[in-house]
PDB file of C-alpha atoms in Angstrom:
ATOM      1  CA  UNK A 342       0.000   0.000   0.000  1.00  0.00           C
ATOM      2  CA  UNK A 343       2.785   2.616   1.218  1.00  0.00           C
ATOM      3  CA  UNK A 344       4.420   1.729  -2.727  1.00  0.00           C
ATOM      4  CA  UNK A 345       1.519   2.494  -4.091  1.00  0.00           C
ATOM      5  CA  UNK A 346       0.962   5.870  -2.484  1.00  0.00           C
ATOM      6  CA  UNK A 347       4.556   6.766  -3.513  1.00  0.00           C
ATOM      7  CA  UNK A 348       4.003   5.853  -6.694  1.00  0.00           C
ATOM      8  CA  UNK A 349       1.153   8.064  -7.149  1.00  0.00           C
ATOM      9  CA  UNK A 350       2.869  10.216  -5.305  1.00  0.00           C
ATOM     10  CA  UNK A 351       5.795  10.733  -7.926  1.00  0.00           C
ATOM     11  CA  UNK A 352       3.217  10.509 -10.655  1.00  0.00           C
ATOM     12  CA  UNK A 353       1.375  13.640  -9.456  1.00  0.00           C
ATOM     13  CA  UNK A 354       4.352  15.291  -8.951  1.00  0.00           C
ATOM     14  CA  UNK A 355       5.635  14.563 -12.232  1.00  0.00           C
ATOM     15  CA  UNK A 356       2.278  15.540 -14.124  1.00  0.00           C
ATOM     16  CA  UNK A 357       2.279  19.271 -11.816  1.00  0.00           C
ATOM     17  CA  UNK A 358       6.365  20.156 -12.292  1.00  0.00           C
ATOM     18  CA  UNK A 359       5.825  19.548 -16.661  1.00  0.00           C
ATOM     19  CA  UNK A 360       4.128  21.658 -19.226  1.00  0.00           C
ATOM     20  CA  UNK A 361       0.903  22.098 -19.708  1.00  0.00           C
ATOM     21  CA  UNK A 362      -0.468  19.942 -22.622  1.00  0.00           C
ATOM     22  CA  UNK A 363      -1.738  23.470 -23.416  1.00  0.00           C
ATOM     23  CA  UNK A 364       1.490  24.999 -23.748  1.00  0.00           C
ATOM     24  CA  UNK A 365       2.149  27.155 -27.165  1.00  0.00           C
ATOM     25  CA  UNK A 366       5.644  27.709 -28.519  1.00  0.00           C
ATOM     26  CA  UNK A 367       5.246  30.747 -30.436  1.00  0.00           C
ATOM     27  CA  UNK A 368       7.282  30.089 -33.649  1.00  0.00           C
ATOM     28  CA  UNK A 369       9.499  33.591 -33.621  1.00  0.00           C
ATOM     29  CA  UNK A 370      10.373  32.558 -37.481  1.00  0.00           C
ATOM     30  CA  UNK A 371       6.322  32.631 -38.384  1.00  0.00           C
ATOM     31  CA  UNK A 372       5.268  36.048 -37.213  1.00  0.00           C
ATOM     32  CA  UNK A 373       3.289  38.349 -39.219  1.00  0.00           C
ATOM     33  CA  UNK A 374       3.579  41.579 -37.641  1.00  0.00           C
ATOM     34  CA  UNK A 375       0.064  42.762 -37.078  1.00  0.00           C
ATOM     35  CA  UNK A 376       0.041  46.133 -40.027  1.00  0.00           C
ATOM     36  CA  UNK A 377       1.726  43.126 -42.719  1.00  0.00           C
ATOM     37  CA  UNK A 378      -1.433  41.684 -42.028  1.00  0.00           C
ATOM     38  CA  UNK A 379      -3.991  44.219 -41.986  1.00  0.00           C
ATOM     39  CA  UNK A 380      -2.357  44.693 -45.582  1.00  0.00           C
ATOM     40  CA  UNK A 381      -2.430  41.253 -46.565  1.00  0.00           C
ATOM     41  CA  UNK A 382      -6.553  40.952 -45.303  1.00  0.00           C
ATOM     42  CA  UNK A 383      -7.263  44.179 -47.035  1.00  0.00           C
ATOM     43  CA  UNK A 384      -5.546  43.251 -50.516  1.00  0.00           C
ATOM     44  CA  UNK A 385      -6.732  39.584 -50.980  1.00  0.00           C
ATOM     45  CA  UNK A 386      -3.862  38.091 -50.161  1.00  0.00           C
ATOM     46  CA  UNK A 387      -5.833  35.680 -47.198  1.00  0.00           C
ATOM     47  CA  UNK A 388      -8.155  34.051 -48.484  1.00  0.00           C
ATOM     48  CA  UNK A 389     -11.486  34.477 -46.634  1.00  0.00           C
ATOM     49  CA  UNK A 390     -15.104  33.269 -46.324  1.00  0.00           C
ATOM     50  CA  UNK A 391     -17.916  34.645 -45.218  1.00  0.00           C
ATOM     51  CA  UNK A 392     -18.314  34.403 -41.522  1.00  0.00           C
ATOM     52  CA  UNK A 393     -20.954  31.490 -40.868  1.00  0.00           C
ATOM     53  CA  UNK A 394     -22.037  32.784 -37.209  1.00  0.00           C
ATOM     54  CA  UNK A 395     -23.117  35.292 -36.672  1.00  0.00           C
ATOM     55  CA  UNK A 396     -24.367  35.241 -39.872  1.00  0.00           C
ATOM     56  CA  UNK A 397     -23.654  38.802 -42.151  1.00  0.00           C
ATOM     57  CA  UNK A 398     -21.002  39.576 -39.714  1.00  0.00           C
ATOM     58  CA  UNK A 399     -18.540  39.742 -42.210  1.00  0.00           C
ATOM     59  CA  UNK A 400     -15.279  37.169 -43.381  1.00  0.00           C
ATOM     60  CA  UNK A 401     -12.906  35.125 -41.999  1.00  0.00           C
ATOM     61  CA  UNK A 402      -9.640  33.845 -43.109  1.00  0.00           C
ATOM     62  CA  UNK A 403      -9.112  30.387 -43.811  1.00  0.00           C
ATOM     63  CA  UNK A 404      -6.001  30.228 -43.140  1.00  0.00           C
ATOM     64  CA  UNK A 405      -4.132  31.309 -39.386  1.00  0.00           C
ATOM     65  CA  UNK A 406      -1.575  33.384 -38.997  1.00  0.00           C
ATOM     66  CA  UNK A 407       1.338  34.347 -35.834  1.00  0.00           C
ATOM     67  CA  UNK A 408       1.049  37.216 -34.420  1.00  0.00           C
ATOM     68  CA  UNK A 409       3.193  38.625 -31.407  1.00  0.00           C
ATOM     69  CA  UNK A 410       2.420  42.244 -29.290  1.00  0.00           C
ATOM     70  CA  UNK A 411       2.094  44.081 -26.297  1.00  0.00           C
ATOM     71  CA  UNK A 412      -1.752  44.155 -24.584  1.00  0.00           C
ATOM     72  CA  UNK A 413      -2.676  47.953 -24.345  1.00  0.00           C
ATOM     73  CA  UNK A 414      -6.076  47.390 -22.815  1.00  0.00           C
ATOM     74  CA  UNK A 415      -8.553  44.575 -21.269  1.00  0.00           C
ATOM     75  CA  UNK A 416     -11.742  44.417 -22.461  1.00  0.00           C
ATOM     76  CA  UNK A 417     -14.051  42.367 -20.309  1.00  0.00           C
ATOM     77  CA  UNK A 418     -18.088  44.431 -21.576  1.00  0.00           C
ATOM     78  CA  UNK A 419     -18.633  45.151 -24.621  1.00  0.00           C
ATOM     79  CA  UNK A 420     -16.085  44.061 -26.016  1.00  0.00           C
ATOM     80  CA  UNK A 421     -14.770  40.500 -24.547  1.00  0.00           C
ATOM     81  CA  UNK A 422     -11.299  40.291 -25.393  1.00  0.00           C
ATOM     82  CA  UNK A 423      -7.642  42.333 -25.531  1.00  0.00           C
ATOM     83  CA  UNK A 424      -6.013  45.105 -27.546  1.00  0.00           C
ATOM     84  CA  UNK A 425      -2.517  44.521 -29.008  1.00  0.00           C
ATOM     85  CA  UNK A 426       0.255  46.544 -30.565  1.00  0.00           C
ATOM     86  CA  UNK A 427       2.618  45.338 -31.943  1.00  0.00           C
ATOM     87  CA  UNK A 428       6.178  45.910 -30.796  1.00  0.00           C
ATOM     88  CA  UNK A 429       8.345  45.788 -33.713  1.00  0.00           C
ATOM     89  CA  UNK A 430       9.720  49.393 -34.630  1.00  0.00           C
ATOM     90  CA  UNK A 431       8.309  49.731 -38.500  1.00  0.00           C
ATOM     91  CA  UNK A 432       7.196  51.973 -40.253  1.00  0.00           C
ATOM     92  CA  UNK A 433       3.652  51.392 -41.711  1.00  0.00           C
ATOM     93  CA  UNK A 434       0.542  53.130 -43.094  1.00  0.00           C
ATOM     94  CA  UNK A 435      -1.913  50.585 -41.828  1.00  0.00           C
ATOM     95  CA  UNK A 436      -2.499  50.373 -38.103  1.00  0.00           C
ATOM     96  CA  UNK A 437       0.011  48.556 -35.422  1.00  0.00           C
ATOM     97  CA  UNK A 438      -3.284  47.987 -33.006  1.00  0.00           C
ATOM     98  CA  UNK A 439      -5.542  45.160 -33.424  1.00  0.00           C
ATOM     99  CA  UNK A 440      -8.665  43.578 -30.917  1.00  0.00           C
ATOM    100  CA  UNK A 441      -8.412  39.132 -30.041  1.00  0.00           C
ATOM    101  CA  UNK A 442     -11.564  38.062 -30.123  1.00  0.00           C
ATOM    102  CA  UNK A 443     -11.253  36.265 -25.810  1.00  0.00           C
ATOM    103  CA  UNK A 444     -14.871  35.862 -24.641  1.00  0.00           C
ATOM    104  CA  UNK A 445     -13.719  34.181 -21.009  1.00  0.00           C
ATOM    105  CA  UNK A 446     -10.131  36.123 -20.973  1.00  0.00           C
ATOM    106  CA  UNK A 447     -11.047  37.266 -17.586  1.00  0.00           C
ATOM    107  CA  UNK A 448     -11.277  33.458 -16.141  1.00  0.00           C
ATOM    108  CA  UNK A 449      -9.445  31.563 -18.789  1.00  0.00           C
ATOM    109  CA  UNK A 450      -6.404  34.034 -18.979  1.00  0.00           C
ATOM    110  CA  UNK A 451      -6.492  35.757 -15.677  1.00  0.00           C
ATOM    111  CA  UNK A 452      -2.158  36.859 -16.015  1.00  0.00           C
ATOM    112  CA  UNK A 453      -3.333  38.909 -18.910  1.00  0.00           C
ATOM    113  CA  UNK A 454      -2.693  42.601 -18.267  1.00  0.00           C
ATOM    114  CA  UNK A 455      -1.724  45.969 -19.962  1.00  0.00           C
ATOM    115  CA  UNK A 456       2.196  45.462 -20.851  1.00  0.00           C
ATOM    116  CA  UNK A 457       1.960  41.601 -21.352  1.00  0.00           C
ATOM    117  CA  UNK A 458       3.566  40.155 -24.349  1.00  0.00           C
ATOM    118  CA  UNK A 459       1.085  37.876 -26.037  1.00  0.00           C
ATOM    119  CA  UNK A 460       2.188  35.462 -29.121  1.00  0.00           C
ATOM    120  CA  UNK A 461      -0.841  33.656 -30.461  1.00  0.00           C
ATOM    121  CA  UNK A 462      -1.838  31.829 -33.689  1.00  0.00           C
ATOM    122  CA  UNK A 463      -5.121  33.090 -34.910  1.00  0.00           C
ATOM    123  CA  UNK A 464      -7.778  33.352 -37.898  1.00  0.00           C
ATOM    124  CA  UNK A 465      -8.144  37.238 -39.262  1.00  0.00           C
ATOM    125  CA  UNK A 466     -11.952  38.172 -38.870  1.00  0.00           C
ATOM    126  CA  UNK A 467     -13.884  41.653 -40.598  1.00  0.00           C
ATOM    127  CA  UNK A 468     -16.097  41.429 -37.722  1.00  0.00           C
ATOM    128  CA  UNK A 469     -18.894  44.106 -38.407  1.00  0.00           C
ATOM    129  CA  UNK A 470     -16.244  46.665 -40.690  1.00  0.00           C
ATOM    130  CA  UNK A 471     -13.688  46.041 -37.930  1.00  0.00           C
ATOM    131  CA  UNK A 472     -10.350  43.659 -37.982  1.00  0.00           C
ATOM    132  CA  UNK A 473      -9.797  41.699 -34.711  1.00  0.00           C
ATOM    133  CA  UNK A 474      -8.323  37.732 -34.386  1.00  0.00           C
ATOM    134  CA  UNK A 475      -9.892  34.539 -32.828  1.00  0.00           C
ATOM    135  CA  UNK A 476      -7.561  32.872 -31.275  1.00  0.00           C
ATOM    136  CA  UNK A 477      -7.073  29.198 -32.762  1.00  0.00           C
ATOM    137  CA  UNK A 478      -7.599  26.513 -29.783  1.00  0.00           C
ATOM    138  CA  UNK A 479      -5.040  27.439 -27.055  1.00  0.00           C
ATOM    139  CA  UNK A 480      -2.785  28.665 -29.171  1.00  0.00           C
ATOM    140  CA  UNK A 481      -1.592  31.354 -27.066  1.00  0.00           C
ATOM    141  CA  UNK A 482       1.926  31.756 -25.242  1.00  0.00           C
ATOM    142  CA  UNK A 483       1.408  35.038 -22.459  1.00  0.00           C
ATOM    143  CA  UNK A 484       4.838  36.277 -20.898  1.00  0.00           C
ATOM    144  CA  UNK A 485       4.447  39.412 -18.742  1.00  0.00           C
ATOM    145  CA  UNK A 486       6.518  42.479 -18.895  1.00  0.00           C
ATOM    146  CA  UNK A 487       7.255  45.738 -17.052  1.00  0.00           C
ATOM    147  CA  UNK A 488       7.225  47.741 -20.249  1.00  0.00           C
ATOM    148  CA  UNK A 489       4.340  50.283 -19.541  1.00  0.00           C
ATOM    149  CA  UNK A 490       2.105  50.296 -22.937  1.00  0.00           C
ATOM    150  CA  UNK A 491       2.357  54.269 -24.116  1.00  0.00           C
ATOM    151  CA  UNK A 492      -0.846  56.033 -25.629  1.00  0.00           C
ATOM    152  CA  UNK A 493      -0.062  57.325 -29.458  1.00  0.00           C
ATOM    153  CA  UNK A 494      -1.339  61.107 -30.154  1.00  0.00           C
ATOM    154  CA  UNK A 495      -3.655  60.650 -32.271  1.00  0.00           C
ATOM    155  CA  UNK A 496      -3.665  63.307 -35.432  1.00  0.00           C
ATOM    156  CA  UNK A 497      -5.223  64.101 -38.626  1.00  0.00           C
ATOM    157  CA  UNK A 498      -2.614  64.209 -41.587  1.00  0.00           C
ATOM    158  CA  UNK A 499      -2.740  66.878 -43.854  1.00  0.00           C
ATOM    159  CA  UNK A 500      -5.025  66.089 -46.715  1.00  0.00           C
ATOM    160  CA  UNK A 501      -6.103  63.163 -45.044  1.00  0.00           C
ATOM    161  CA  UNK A 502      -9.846  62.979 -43.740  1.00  0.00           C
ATOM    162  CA  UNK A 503     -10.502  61.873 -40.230  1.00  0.00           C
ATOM    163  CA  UNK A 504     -12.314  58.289 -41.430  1.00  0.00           C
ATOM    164  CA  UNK A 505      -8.789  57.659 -43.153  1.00  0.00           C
ATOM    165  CA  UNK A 506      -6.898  58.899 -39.739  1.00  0.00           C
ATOM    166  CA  UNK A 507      -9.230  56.615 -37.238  1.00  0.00           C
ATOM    167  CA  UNK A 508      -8.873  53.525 -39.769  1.00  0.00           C
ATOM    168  CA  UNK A 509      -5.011  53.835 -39.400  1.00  0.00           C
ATOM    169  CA  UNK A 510      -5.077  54.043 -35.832  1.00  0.00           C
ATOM    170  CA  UNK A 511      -7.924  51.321 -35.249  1.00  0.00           C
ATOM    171  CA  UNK A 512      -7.102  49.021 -32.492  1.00  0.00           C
ATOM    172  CA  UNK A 513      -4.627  51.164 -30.759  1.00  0.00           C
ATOM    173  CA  UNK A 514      -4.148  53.311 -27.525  1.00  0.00           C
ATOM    174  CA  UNK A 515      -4.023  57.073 -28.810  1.00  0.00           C
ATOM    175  CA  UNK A 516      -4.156  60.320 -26.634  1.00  0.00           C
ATOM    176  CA  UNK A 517      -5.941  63.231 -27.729  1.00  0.00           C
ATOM    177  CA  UNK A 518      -4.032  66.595 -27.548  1.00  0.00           C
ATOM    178  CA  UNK A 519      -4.310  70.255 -29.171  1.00  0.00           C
ATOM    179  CA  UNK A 520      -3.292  69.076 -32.069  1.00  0.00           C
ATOM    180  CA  UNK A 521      -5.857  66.436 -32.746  1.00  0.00           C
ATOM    181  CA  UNK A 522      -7.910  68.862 -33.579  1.00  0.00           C
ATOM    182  CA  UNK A 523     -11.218  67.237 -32.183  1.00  0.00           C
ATOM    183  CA  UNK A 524     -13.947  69.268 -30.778  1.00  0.00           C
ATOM    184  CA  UNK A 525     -16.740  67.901 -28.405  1.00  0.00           C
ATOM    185  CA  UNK A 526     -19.877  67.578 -30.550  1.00  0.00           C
ATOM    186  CA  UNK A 527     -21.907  65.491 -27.654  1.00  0.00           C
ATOM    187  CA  UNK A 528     -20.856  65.525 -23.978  1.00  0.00           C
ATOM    188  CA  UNK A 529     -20.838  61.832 -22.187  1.00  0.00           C
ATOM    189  CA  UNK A 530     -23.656  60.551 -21.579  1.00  0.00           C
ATOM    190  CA  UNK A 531     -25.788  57.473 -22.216  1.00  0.00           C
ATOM    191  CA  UNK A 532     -26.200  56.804 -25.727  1.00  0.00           C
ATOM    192  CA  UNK A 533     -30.045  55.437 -26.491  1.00  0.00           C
ATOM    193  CA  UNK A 534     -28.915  54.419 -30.265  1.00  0.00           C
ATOM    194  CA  UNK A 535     -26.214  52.438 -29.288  1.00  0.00           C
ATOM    195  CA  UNK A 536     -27.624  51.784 -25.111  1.00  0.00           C
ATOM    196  CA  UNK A 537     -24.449  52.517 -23.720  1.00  0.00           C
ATOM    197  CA  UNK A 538     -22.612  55.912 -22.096  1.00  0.00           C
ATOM    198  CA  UNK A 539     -20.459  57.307 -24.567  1.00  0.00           C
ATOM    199  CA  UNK A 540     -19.598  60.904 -26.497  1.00  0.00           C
ATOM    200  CA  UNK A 541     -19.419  62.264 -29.591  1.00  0.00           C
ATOM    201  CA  UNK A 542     -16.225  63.869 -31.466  1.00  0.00           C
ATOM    202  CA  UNK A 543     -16.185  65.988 -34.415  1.00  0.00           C
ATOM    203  CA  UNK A 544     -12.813  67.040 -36.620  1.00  0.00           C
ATOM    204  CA  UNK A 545     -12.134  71.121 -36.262  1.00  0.00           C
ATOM    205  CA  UNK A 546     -15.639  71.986 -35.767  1.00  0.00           C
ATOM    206  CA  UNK A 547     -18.148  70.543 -33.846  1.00  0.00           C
ATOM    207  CA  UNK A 548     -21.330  69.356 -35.202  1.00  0.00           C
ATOM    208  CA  UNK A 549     -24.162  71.451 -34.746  1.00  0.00           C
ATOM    209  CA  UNK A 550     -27.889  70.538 -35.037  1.00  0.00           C
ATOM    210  CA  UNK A 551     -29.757  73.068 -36.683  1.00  0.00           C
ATOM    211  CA  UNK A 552     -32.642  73.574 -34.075  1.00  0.00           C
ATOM    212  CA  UNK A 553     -29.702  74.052 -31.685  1.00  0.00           C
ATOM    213  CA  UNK A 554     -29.947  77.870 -29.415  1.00  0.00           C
ATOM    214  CA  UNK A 555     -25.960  77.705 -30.017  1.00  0.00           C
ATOM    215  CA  UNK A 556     -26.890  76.917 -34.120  1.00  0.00           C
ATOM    216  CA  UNK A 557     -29.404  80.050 -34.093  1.00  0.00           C
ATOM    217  CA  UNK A 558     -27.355  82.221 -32.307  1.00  0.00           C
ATOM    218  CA  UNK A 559     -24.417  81.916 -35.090  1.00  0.00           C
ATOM    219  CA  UNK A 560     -26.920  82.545 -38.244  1.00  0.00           C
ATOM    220  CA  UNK A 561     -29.172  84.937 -36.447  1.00  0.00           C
ATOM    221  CA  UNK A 562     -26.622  87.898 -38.039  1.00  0.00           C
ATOM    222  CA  UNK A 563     -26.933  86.505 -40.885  1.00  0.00           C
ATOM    223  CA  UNK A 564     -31.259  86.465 -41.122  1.00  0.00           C
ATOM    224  CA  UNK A 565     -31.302  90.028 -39.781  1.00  0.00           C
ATOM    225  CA  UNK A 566     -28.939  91.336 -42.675  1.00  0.00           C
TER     226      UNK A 566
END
């Protein structure tokens, strides 16, 4: 009997000190950093079907790709899931910031945080006009790092409109200064469209309803002469 416990013993022990049989490898020589494959999606080069649920959602790639970056943000309401970056120092005009698709990340992936280094293998998604991955299985190696994530000011380029500049910087953290030239068109509040407390930017001006006092008080000059 004693044999027998120690046996089990040493098998427990063995099965607790080795890898998970979840355990992902992330294959450094594989990764697509994350604007090569906005690119790619956008161009044709994936090949894609139409998304089977939910249904008119959009496409998704049929084949995965590797992808490695730093979490910016943790999105456990509305959107289930995290926000990566990626890290690599390029140059690129499509966005570096991109949303994985992780209903339970709160419970399945409770190490995740803002600064974490996340490699993953995943299928490429145009969920509802916006990119984001689903993770493939477990397919997901998570190795944390000091490295605070750092916001990116977000700015209109000249002759560019401001669809173009929030399309390049979709995904990402961005800070708002004087020169994002963004104007408060709707303070926060609780949205009844959408049912959920948000607000509402404008580029240079902000938008003005027409029945609005602020609206009648501009073109009231205007009438009288």
């Amino acid at each position: 009997m004693t044999a027998t416990r120690n046996l089990l013993s040493l098998a427990i022990g063995l099965a607790l000190a080795s890898p998970s049989v979840f355990a992902y490898d992330c294959p450094a020589d594989q990764i697509t950093t994350i604007p090569q494959l906005r690119a790619e999606f956008k161009n044709g080069a994936i090949p894609k079907e139409p998304t089977a649920t939910p249904a008119g959602s959009g496409f998704t790639s049929t084949t995965t790709k590797v992808v490695k970056g730093q979490v910016t943000a943790i999105g456990s309401s509305l959107t289930k899931g995290v926000y990566l970056t990626d890290s690599q120092p390029v140059q690129a005009i499509e966005s570096k910031g991109i949303f994985v698709y992780l209903p339970d990340v709160a419970k399945k992936y409770p190490d995740l945080k803002p600064g974490s280094e996340v490699c993953l293998e995943a299928n490429i998604q145009d969920f509802f006009g916006g990119l984001q991955l689903k993770l493939v299985g477990d397919n997901i190696e998570i190795k944390e790092s000091s490295v605070t994530p750092l916001p990116v000011t977000l700015q209109v380029g000249d002759g560019e409109s401001l669809a173009d500049a929030l399309q390049r910087h979709e995904g990402m953290l961005v800070a708002l200064d004087n020169a994002s030239d963004l104007r408060i068109t709707r303070t926060y509040g609780f949205d009844y469209s959408a049912s959920r407390s948000n607000m509402v930017l404008s580029h240079k001006d902000p938008l003005l309803k027409p029945t609005a006092p602020s609206y009648m008080e501009q073109i009231a000059p205007r009438r009288l002469g």
